[in-house]
């Protein structure tokens, strides 16, 4: 007997946004929305629990067939931020002493006034 869209929900579903979710929440949302998750940077998605999804393919809101695979990544790749927005080491050399500091270091003197003659 052929399947109809009313049997198990629509044949096409929209991919949810997984980026920013913990692995366990992403798995739960995937089941609710009718897609399958695989991890692009892990051998087993079930081993990942508290790490956050940083990237996904296909992108959110794309229509895919029910049961389609969505790949998620938990680590940033080369050139994709490498460590987030944490505290950074100071960059050397620092800014030069100029502007106001240089003006304050010079001794005050009488302004030169030109006398026309």
Short mmCIF file of N, CA, C and O in Angstrom, two decimals:
data_model
loop_
_atom_site.label_atom_id
_atom_site.label_comp_id
_atom_site.label_asym_id
_atom_site.label_seq_id
_atom_site.Cartn_x
_atom_site.Cartn_y
_atom_site.Cartn_z
N UNK A 1 0.85 -1.17 0.00
CA UNK A 1 0.00 0.00 0.00
C UNK A 1 0.90 1.24 0.00
O UNK A 1 1.80 1.35 0.82
N UNK A 2 0.70 2.22 -0.90
CA UNK A 2 1.58 3.40 -0.95
C UNK A 2 1.39 4.31 0.25
O UNK A 2 0.31 4.42 0.80
N UNK A 3 2.51 4.92 0.64
CA UNK A 3 2.47 5.88 1.75
C UNK A 3 1.88 7.19 1.29
O UNK A 3 2.15 7.65 0.19
N UNK A 4 1.13 7.81 2.15
CA UNK A 4 0.60 9.14 1.85
C UNK A 4 1.18 10.11 2.87
O UNK A 4 1.61 9.70 3.95
N UNK A 5 1.19 11.40 2.54
CA UNK A 5 1.76 12.38 3.47
C UNK A 5 1.12 12.35 4.85
O UNK A 5 1.76 12.67 5.83
N UNK A 6 -0.12 11.94 4.97
CA UNK A 6 -0.79 11.94 6.27
C UNK A 6 -0.39 10.78 7.17
O UNK A 6 -0.67 10.79 8.35
N UNK A 7 0.26 9.75 6.61
CA UNK A 7 0.63 8.58 7.41
C UNK A 7 1.60 8.90 8.54
O UNK A 7 1.39 8.52 9.67
N UNK A 8 2.72 9.55 8.22
CA UNK A 8 3.75 9.80 9.22
C UNK A 8 4.20 11.25 9.17
O UNK A 8 5.34 11.55 9.44
N UNK A 9 3.32 12.13 8.83
CA UNK A 9 3.70 13.52 8.73
C UNK A 9 4.11 13.86 7.30
O UNK A 9 4.05 13.03 6.41
N UNK A 10 4.53 15.09 7.09
CA UNK A 10 4.89 15.50 5.73
C UNK A 10 6.13 14.77 5.24
O UNK A 10 6.98 14.35 6.01
N UNK A 11 6.22 14.61 3.91
CA UNK A 11 7.38 13.96 3.32
C UNK A 11 8.61 14.87 3.35
O UNK A 11 9.73 14.40 3.35
N UNK A 12 8.39 16.19 3.36
CA UNK A 12 9.49 17.16 3.43
C UNK A 12 9.44 17.85 4.80
O UNK A 12 8.36 18.17 5.30
N UNK A 13 10.61 18.06 5.38
CA UNK A 13 10.69 18.77 6.67
C UNK A 13 11.72 19.87 6.55
O UNK A 13 12.60 19.83 5.69
N UNK A 14 11.63 20.88 7.41
CA UNK A 14 12.62 21.96 7.45
C UNK A 14 13.70 21.59 8.46
O UNK A 14 13.40 21.15 9.57
N UNK A 15 14.95 21.81 8.06
CA UNK A 15 16.07 21.52 8.96
C UNK A 15 16.06 22.54 10.10
O UNK A 15 16.04 23.74 9.85
N UNK A 16 16.07 22.07 11.34
CA UNK A 16 16.13 23.01 12.47
C UNK A 16 17.54 23.58 12.63
O UNK A 16 18.50 23.06 12.08
N UNK A 17 17.63 24.64 13.41
CA UNK A 17 18.94 25.23 13.72
C UNK A 17 19.54 24.45 14.87
O UNK A 17 19.00 24.44 15.98
N UNK A 18 20.68 23.81 14.62
CA UNK A 18 21.37 23.04 15.64
C UNK A 18 22.54 23.82 16.25
O UNK A 18 22.97 23.51 17.36
N UNK A 19 23.08 24.81 15.54
CA UNK A 19 24.23 25.57 16.02
C UNK A 19 23.86 26.25 17.34
O UNK A 19 22.83 26.90 17.46
N UNK A 20 24.73 26.07 18.34
CA UNK A 20 24.50 26.66 19.65
C UNK A 20 23.86 25.69 20.64
O UNK A 20 23.84 25.97 21.84
N UNK A 21 23.37 24.56 20.16
CA UNK A 21 22.76 23.57 21.06
C UNK A 21 23.81 22.59 21.56
O UNK A 21 24.77 22.29 20.86
N UNK A 22 23.60 22.07 22.77
CA UNK A 22 24.43 20.97 23.25
C UNK A 22 24.06 19.72 22.47
O UNK A 22 22.95 19.61 21.94
N UNK A 23 24.97 18.79 22.40
CA UNK A 23 24.77 17.57 21.61
C UNK A 23 23.49 16.84 22.01
O UNK A 23 22.71 16.42 21.14
N UNK A 24 23.24 16.72 23.30
CA UNK A 24 22.04 15.99 23.73
C UNK A 24 20.76 16.71 23.31
O UNK A 24 19.78 16.07 22.93
N UNK A 25 20.77 18.04 23.31
CA UNK A 25 19.60 18.80 22.87
C UNK A 25 19.44 18.73 21.36
O UNK A 25 18.32 18.69 20.84
N UNK A 26 20.56 18.72 20.64
CA UNK A 26 20.50 18.60 19.18
C UNK A 26 19.91 17.26 18.77
O UNK A 26 19.09 17.19 17.85
N UNK A 27 20.31 16.19 19.45
CA UNK A 27 19.75 14.86 19.15
C UNK A 27 18.24 14.84 19.38
O UNK A 27 17.48 14.32 18.57
N UNK A 28 17.80 15.43 20.48
CA UNK A 28 16.37 15.46 20.79
C UNK A 28 15.59 16.24 19.73
O UNK A 28 14.56 15.80 19.26
N UNK A 29 16.13 17.41 19.33
CA UNK A 29 15.45 18.22 18.32
C UNK A 29 15.41 17.51 16.96
O UNK A 29 14.43 17.61 16.23
N UNK A 30 16.47 16.79 16.63
CA UNK A 30 16.49 16.05 15.36
C UNK A 30 15.38 15.01 15.31
O UNK A 30 14.69 14.88 14.30
N UNK A 31 15.19 14.29 16.41
CA UNK A 31 14.12 13.29 16.47
C UNK A 31 12.76 13.96 16.32
O UNK A 31 11.89 13.50 15.57
N UNK A 32 12.56 15.08 17.03
CA UNK A 32 11.29 15.80 16.96
C UNK A 32 10.97 16.29 15.55
O UNK A 32 9.82 16.32 15.15
N UNK A 33 12.01 16.69 14.80
CA UNK A 33 11.81 17.26 13.47
C UNK A 33 11.90 16.23 12.34
O UNK A 33 11.70 16.56 11.18
N UNK A 34 12.28 14.99 12.67
CA UNK A 34 12.29 13.95 11.65
C UNK A 34 13.53 13.91 10.77
O UNK A 34 13.45 13.49 9.62
N UNK A 35 14.67 14.33 11.31
CA UNK A 35 15.93 14.22 10.57
C UNK A 35 16.91 13.38 11.40
O UNK A 35 16.73 13.20 12.59
N UNK A 36 17.95 12.87 10.73
CA UNK A 36 18.98 12.08 11.41
C UNK A 36 20.24 12.92 11.54
O UNK A 36 20.62 13.61 10.60
N UNK A 37 20.90 12.85 12.69
CA UNK A 37 22.14 13.60 12.93
C UNK A 37 23.33 12.67 12.82
O UNK A 37 23.29 11.54 13.30
N UNK A 38 24.39 13.18 12.20
CA UNK A 38 25.70 12.53 12.24
C UNK A 38 26.71 13.60 12.60
O UNK A 38 26.51 14.78 12.33
N UNK A 39 27.79 13.18 13.22
CA UNK A 39 28.84 14.12 13.62
C UNK A 39 29.96 14.08 12.59
O UNK A 39 30.51 13.01 12.31
N UNK A 40 30.30 15.23 12.05
CA UNK A 40 31.34 15.31 11.05
C UNK A 40 32.73 15.19 11.62
O UNK A 40 33.66 14.85 10.90
N UNK A 41 32.89 15.45 12.92
CA UNK A 41 34.23 15.41 13.52
C UNK A 41 34.33 14.41 14.67
O UNK A 41 35.26 14.46 15.45
N UNK A 42 33.39 13.51 14.78
CA UNK A 42 33.40 12.47 15.82
C UNK A 42 33.02 11.14 15.18
O UNK A 42 32.25 11.09 14.24
N UNK A 43 33.54 10.06 15.76
CA UNK A 43 33.17 8.75 15.22
C UNK A 43 31.77 8.34 15.67
O UNK A 43 31.03 7.73 14.92
N UNK A 44 31.41 8.69 16.88
CA UNK A 44 30.10 8.34 17.42
C UNK A 44 29.42 9.55 18.03
O UNK A 44 29.94 10.15 18.97
N UNK A 45 28.27 9.90 17.52
CA UNK A 45 27.52 11.05 18.05
C UNK A 45 27.01 10.77 19.46
O UNK A 45 26.90 11.67 20.28
N UNK A 46 26.75 9.51 19.79
CA UNK A 46 26.23 9.18 21.12
C UNK A 46 27.25 9.43 22.23
O UNK A 46 26.88 9.58 23.38
N UNK A 47 28.54 9.47 21.87
CA UNK A 47 29.58 9.73 22.88
C UNK A 47 29.66 11.20 23.27
O UNK A 47 30.25 11.56 24.27
N UNK A 48 29.08 12.07 22.44
CA UNK A 48 29.15 13.51 22.67
C UNK A 48 27.90 13.92 23.45
O UNK A 48 26.79 13.62 23.03
N UNK A 49 28.07 14.61 24.58
CA UNK A 49 26.93 14.97 25.41
C UNK A 49 26.86 16.47 25.64
O UNK A 49 25.87 17.12 25.30
N UNK A 50 27.91 17.06 26.21
CA UNK A 50 27.87 18.45 26.65
C UNK A 50 28.54 19.43 25.71
O UNK A 50 28.59 20.61 26.00
N UNK A 51 29.08 18.97 24.60
CA UNK A 51 29.71 19.89 23.67
C UNK A 51 28.65 20.58 22.83
O UNK A 51 27.58 20.05 22.60
N UNK A 52 28.99 21.78 22.35
CA UNK A 52 28.05 22.58 21.58
C UNK A 52 28.30 22.43 20.08
O UNK A 52 29.44 22.35 19.63
N UNK A 53 27.22 22.42 19.32
CA UNK A 53 27.30 22.38 17.86
C UNK A 53 27.79 23.74 17.38
O UNK A 53 27.25 24.78 17.77
N UNK A 54 28.84 23.75 16.53
CA UNK A 54 29.38 25.01 16.01
C UNK A 54 29.10 25.20 14.52
O UNK A 54 29.26 26.30 14.01
N UNK A 55 28.71 24.12 13.84
CA UNK A 55 28.46 24.21 12.40
C UNK A 55 27.51 23.08 12.00
O UNK A 55 27.48 22.04 12.65
N UNK A 56 26.74 23.30 10.94
CA UNK A 56 25.85 22.25 10.47
C UNK A 56 25.68 22.34 8.96
O UNK A 56 25.86 23.40 8.36
N UNK A 57 25.33 21.19 8.37
CA UNK A 57 24.99 21.14 6.95
C UNK A 57 23.96 20.04 6.75
O UNK A 57 24.18 18.94 7.23
N UNK A 58 22.87 20.33 6.09
CA UNK A 58 22.45 21.57 5.46
C UNK A 58 22.09 22.64 6.48
O UNK A 58 21.90 22.37 7.66
N UNK A 59 22.02 23.85 5.98
CA UNK A 59 21.73 25.01 6.81
C UNK A 59 20.30 24.97 7.34
O UNK A 59 19.44 24.30 6.77
N UNK A 60 20.01 25.72 8.42
CA UNK A 60 18.65 25.76 8.96
C UNK A 60 17.64 26.27 7.93
O UNK A 60 17.97 27.07 7.07
N UNK A 61 16.43 25.76 8.05
CA UNK A 61 15.27 26.15 7.25
C UNK A 61 15.27 25.60 5.83
O UNK A 61 14.37 25.90 5.06
N UNK A 62 16.28 24.80 5.46
CA UNK A 62 16.27 24.15 4.15
C UNK A 62 15.30 22.98 4.22
O UNK A 62 15.26 22.26 5.21
N UNK A 63 14.51 22.79 3.17
CA UNK A 63 13.59 21.66 3.14
C UNK A 63 14.32 20.42 2.64
O UNK A 63 15.00 20.47 1.61
N UNK A 64 14.18 19.33 3.40
CA UNK A 64 14.81 18.05 3.06
C UNK A 64 13.78 16.95 3.22
O UNK A 64 12.78 17.13 3.92
N UNK A 65 14.00 15.79 2.60
CA UNK A 65 13.08 14.67 2.82
C UNK A 65 13.12 14.21 4.28
O UNK A 65 14.17 14.27 4.92
N UNK A 66 11.99 13.78 4.79
CA UNK A 66 11.94 13.24 6.16
C UNK A 66 12.96 12.11 6.26
O UNK A 66 13.06 11.28 5.38
N UNK A 67 13.74 12.11 7.35
CA UNK A 67 14.76 11.09 7.56
C UNK A 67 16.11 11.42 6.96
O UNK A 67 17.04 10.63 7.06
N UNK A 68 16.23 12.61 6.33
CA UNK A 68 17.51 13.02 5.73
C UNK A 68 18.57 13.21 6.80
O UNK A 68 18.27 13.48 7.97
N UNK A 69 19.82 13.09 6.40
CA UNK A 69 20.95 13.23 7.32
C UNK A 69 21.37 14.69 7.39
O UNK A 69 21.52 15.36 6.37
N UNK A 70 21.57 15.18 8.62
CA UNK A 70 22.13 16.51 8.86
C UNK A 70 23.45 16.29 9.59
O UNK A 70 23.50 15.60 10.62
N UNK A 71 24.53 16.84 9.04
CA UNK A 71 25.85 16.70 9.65
C UNK A 71 26.12 17.91 10.54
O UNK A 71 25.90 19.04 10.12
N UNK A 72 26.57 17.63 11.75
CA UNK A 72 26.93 18.70 12.69
C UNK A 72 28.38 18.52 13.12
O UNK A 72 28.91 17.41 13.13
N UNK A 73 29.03 19.64 13.46
CA UNK A 73 30.41 19.63 13.94
C UNK A 73 30.46 20.28 15.30
O UNK A 73 29.73 21.24 15.57
N UNK A 74 31.35 19.79 16.14
CA UNK A 74 31.49 20.30 17.50
C UNK A 74 32.78 21.07 17.71
O UNK A 74 32.95 21.73 18.72
N UNK A 75 33.72 20.99 16.79
CA UNK A 75 34.99 21.73 16.87
C UNK A 75 35.09 22.66 15.69
O UNK A 75 34.64 22.32 14.59
N UNK A 76 35.69 23.82 15.91
CA UNK A 76 35.93 24.73 14.81
C UNK A 76 37.09 24.23 13.97
O UNK A 76 38.07 23.74 14.50
N UNK A 77 36.98 24.38 12.68
CA UNK A 77 38.05 23.99 11.78
C UNK A 77 39.12 25.06 11.71
O UNK A 77 38.99 26.14 12.29
N UNK A 78 40.20 24.79 10.98
CA UNK A 78 41.27 25.79 10.84
C UNK A 78 40.74 27.09 10.24
O UNK A 78 40.01 27.06 9.26
N UNK A 79 41.08 28.21 10.86
CA UNK A 79 40.64 29.50 10.36
C UNK A 79 39.22 29.87 10.70
O UNK A 79 38.68 30.84 10.19
N UNK A 80 38.56 29.13 11.58
CA UNK A 80 37.16 29.42 11.93
C UNK A 80 37.03 29.95 13.36
O UNK A 80 36.04 29.70 14.02
N UNK A 81 37.99 30.67 13.84
CA UNK A 81 37.86 31.26 15.16
C UNK A 81 38.87 30.76 16.15
O UNK A 81 39.37 31.52 16.96
N UNK A 82 39.19 29.50 16.13
CA UNK A 82 40.21 28.90 16.96
C UNK A 82 40.22 29.39 18.40
O UNK A 82 41.11 30.08 18.83
N UNK A 83 39.19 29.06 19.14
CA UNK A 83 39.21 29.34 20.56
C UNK A 83 38.22 30.40 21.02
O UNK A 83 38.17 30.73 22.16
N UNK A 84 37.42 30.93 20.13
CA UNK A 84 36.40 31.87 20.55
C UNK A 84 36.94 33.24 20.89
O UNK A 84 37.95 33.67 20.39
N UNK A 85 36.26 33.91 21.81
CA UNK A 85 36.58 35.31 22.12
C UNK A 85 37.17 35.44 23.51
O UNK A 85 36.86 36.35 24.24
N UNK A 86 38.03 34.53 23.88
CA UNK A 86 38.64 34.58 25.20
C UNK A 86 39.67 35.69 25.32
O UNK A 86 39.90 36.48 24.42
N UNK A 87 40.35 35.74 26.46
CA UNK A 87 41.36 36.76 26.72
C UNK A 87 42.55 36.49 25.82
O UNK A 87 42.99 35.36 25.66
N UNK A 88 43.06 37.52 25.22
CA UNK A 88 44.18 37.40 24.30
C UNK A 88 45.44 37.99 24.90
O UNK A 88 45.39 38.86 25.76
N UNK A 89 46.59 37.54 24.43
CA UNK A 89 47.86 38.13 24.85
C UNK A 89 47.97 39.52 24.27
O UNK A 89 47.46 39.78 23.18
N UNK A 90 48.66 40.42 24.95
CA UNK A 90 48.83 41.76 24.36
C UNK A 90 49.70 41.69 23.12
O UNK A 90 50.64 40.92 23.06
N UNK A 91 49.37 42.47 22.14
CA UNK A 91 50.14 42.54 20.92
C UNK A 91 51.31 43.49 21.11
O UNK A 91 51.16 44.57 21.68
N UNK A 92 52.48 43.08 20.67
CA UNK A 92 53.66 43.92 20.78
C UNK A 92 54.11 44.30 19.38
O UNK A 92 54.01 43.50 18.48
N UNK A 93 54.63 45.43 19.14
CA UNK A 93 54.83 46.54 20.07
C UNK A 93 53.52 47.26 20.34
O UNK A 93 52.60 47.22 19.54
N UNK A 94 53.50 47.93 21.47
CA UNK A 94 52.32 48.70 21.85
C UNK A 94 52.25 50.00 21.06
O UNK A 94 53.13 50.30 20.25
N UNK A 95 51.22 50.78 21.31
CA UNK A 95 51.10 52.05 20.60
C UNK A 95 52.23 53.00 20.99
O UNK A 95 52.73 52.98 22.11
N UNK A 96 52.62 53.84 20.05
CA UNK A 96 53.71 54.79 20.32
C UNK A 96 53.21 55.93 21.20
O UNK A 96 52.03 56.23 21.23
N UNK A 97 54.17 56.54 21.90
CA UNK A 97 53.83 57.72 22.69
C UNK A 97 53.69 58.88 21.72
O UNK A 97 54.65 59.31 21.11
N UNK A 98 52.55 59.37 21.59
CA UNK A 98 52.32 60.47 20.67
C UNK A 98 51.11 61.24 21.11
O UNK A 98 50.61 61.08 22.22
N UNK A 99 50.62 62.08 20.27
CA UNK A 99 49.42 62.82 20.56
C UNK A 99 49.51 63.62 21.82
O UNK A 99 50.45 64.39 22.04
N UNK A 100 48.58 63.44 22.72
CA UNK A 100 48.49 64.22 23.95
C UNK A 100 49.71 64.02 24.84
O UNK A 100 50.21 64.97 25.44
N UNK A 101 50.20 62.78 24.96
CA UNK A 101 51.37 62.54 25.81
C UNK A 101 52.58 63.34 25.34
O UNK A 101 53.32 63.89 26.13
N UNK A 102 52.81 63.42 24.04
CA UNK A 102 53.94 64.18 23.52
C UNK A 102 53.74 65.65 23.79
O UNK A 102 54.67 66.35 24.17
N UNK A 103 52.54 66.16 23.64
CA UNK A 103 52.27 67.58 23.87
C UNK A 103 52.50 67.95 25.33
O UNK A 103 53.02 69.00 25.64
N UNK A 104 52.11 67.07 26.26
CA UNK A 104 52.30 67.35 27.68
C UNK A 104 53.75 67.29 28.09
O UNK A 104 54.16 67.93 29.04
N UNK A 105 54.56 66.51 27.38
CA UNK A 105 55.97 66.38 27.74
C UNK A 105 56.78 67.62 27.36
O UNK A 105 57.83 67.87 27.92
N UNK A 106 56.33 68.40 26.41
CA UNK A 106 57.06 69.61 26.01
C UNK A 106 56.78 70.71 27.02
O UNK A 106 55.66 70.92 27.46
N UNK A 107 57.85 71.47 27.41
CA UNK A 107 57.64 72.54 28.40
C UNK A 107 56.82 73.67 27.78
O UNK A 107 56.99 73.99 26.61
N UNK A 108 55.95 74.21 28.59
CA UNK A 108 55.16 75.33 28.06
C UNK A 108 56.06 76.53 27.83
O UNK A 108 57.01 76.78 28.55
N UNK A 109 55.81 77.27 26.83
CA UNK A 109 56.61 78.45 26.52
C UNK A 109 55.69 79.58 26.05
O UNK A 109 54.49 79.41 25.97
N UNK A 110 56.30 80.69 25.78
CA UNK A 110 55.53 81.83 25.27
C UNK A 110 55.19 81.57 23.81
O UNK A 110 56.04 81.14 23.04
N UNK A 111 53.99 81.82 23.45
CA UNK A 111 53.66 81.65 22.04
C UNK A 111 54.38 82.71 21.21
O UNK A 111 54.57 83.82 21.65
N UNK A 112 54.85 82.30 20.05
CA UNK A 112 55.53 83.23 19.18
C UNK A 112 54.49 84.05 18.45
O UNK A 112 53.58 83.51 17.83
N UNK A 113 54.67 85.38 18.54
CA UNK A 113 53.75 86.27 17.88
C UNK A 113 54.55 87.07 16.86
O UNK A 113 55.55 87.69 17.18
N UNK A 114 54.15 87.01 15.65
CA UNK A 114 54.84 87.76 14.62
C UNK A 114 54.39 89.22 14.62
O UNK A 114 53.22 89.52 14.73
N UNK A 115 55.35 90.12 14.55
CA UNK A 115 55.04 91.55 14.49
C UNK A 115 55.34 92.01 13.08
O UNK A 115 56.44 91.86 12.58
N UNK A 116 54.34 92.54 12.44
CA UNK A 116 54.51 93.00 11.06
C UNK A 116 55.27 94.30 11.01
O UNK A 116 55.20 95.13 11.89
N UNK A 117 56.03 94.56 10.06
CA UNK A 117 56.78 95.77 10.10
C UNK A 117 57.10 96.42 8.88
O UNK A 117 56.86 96.73 7.90
#
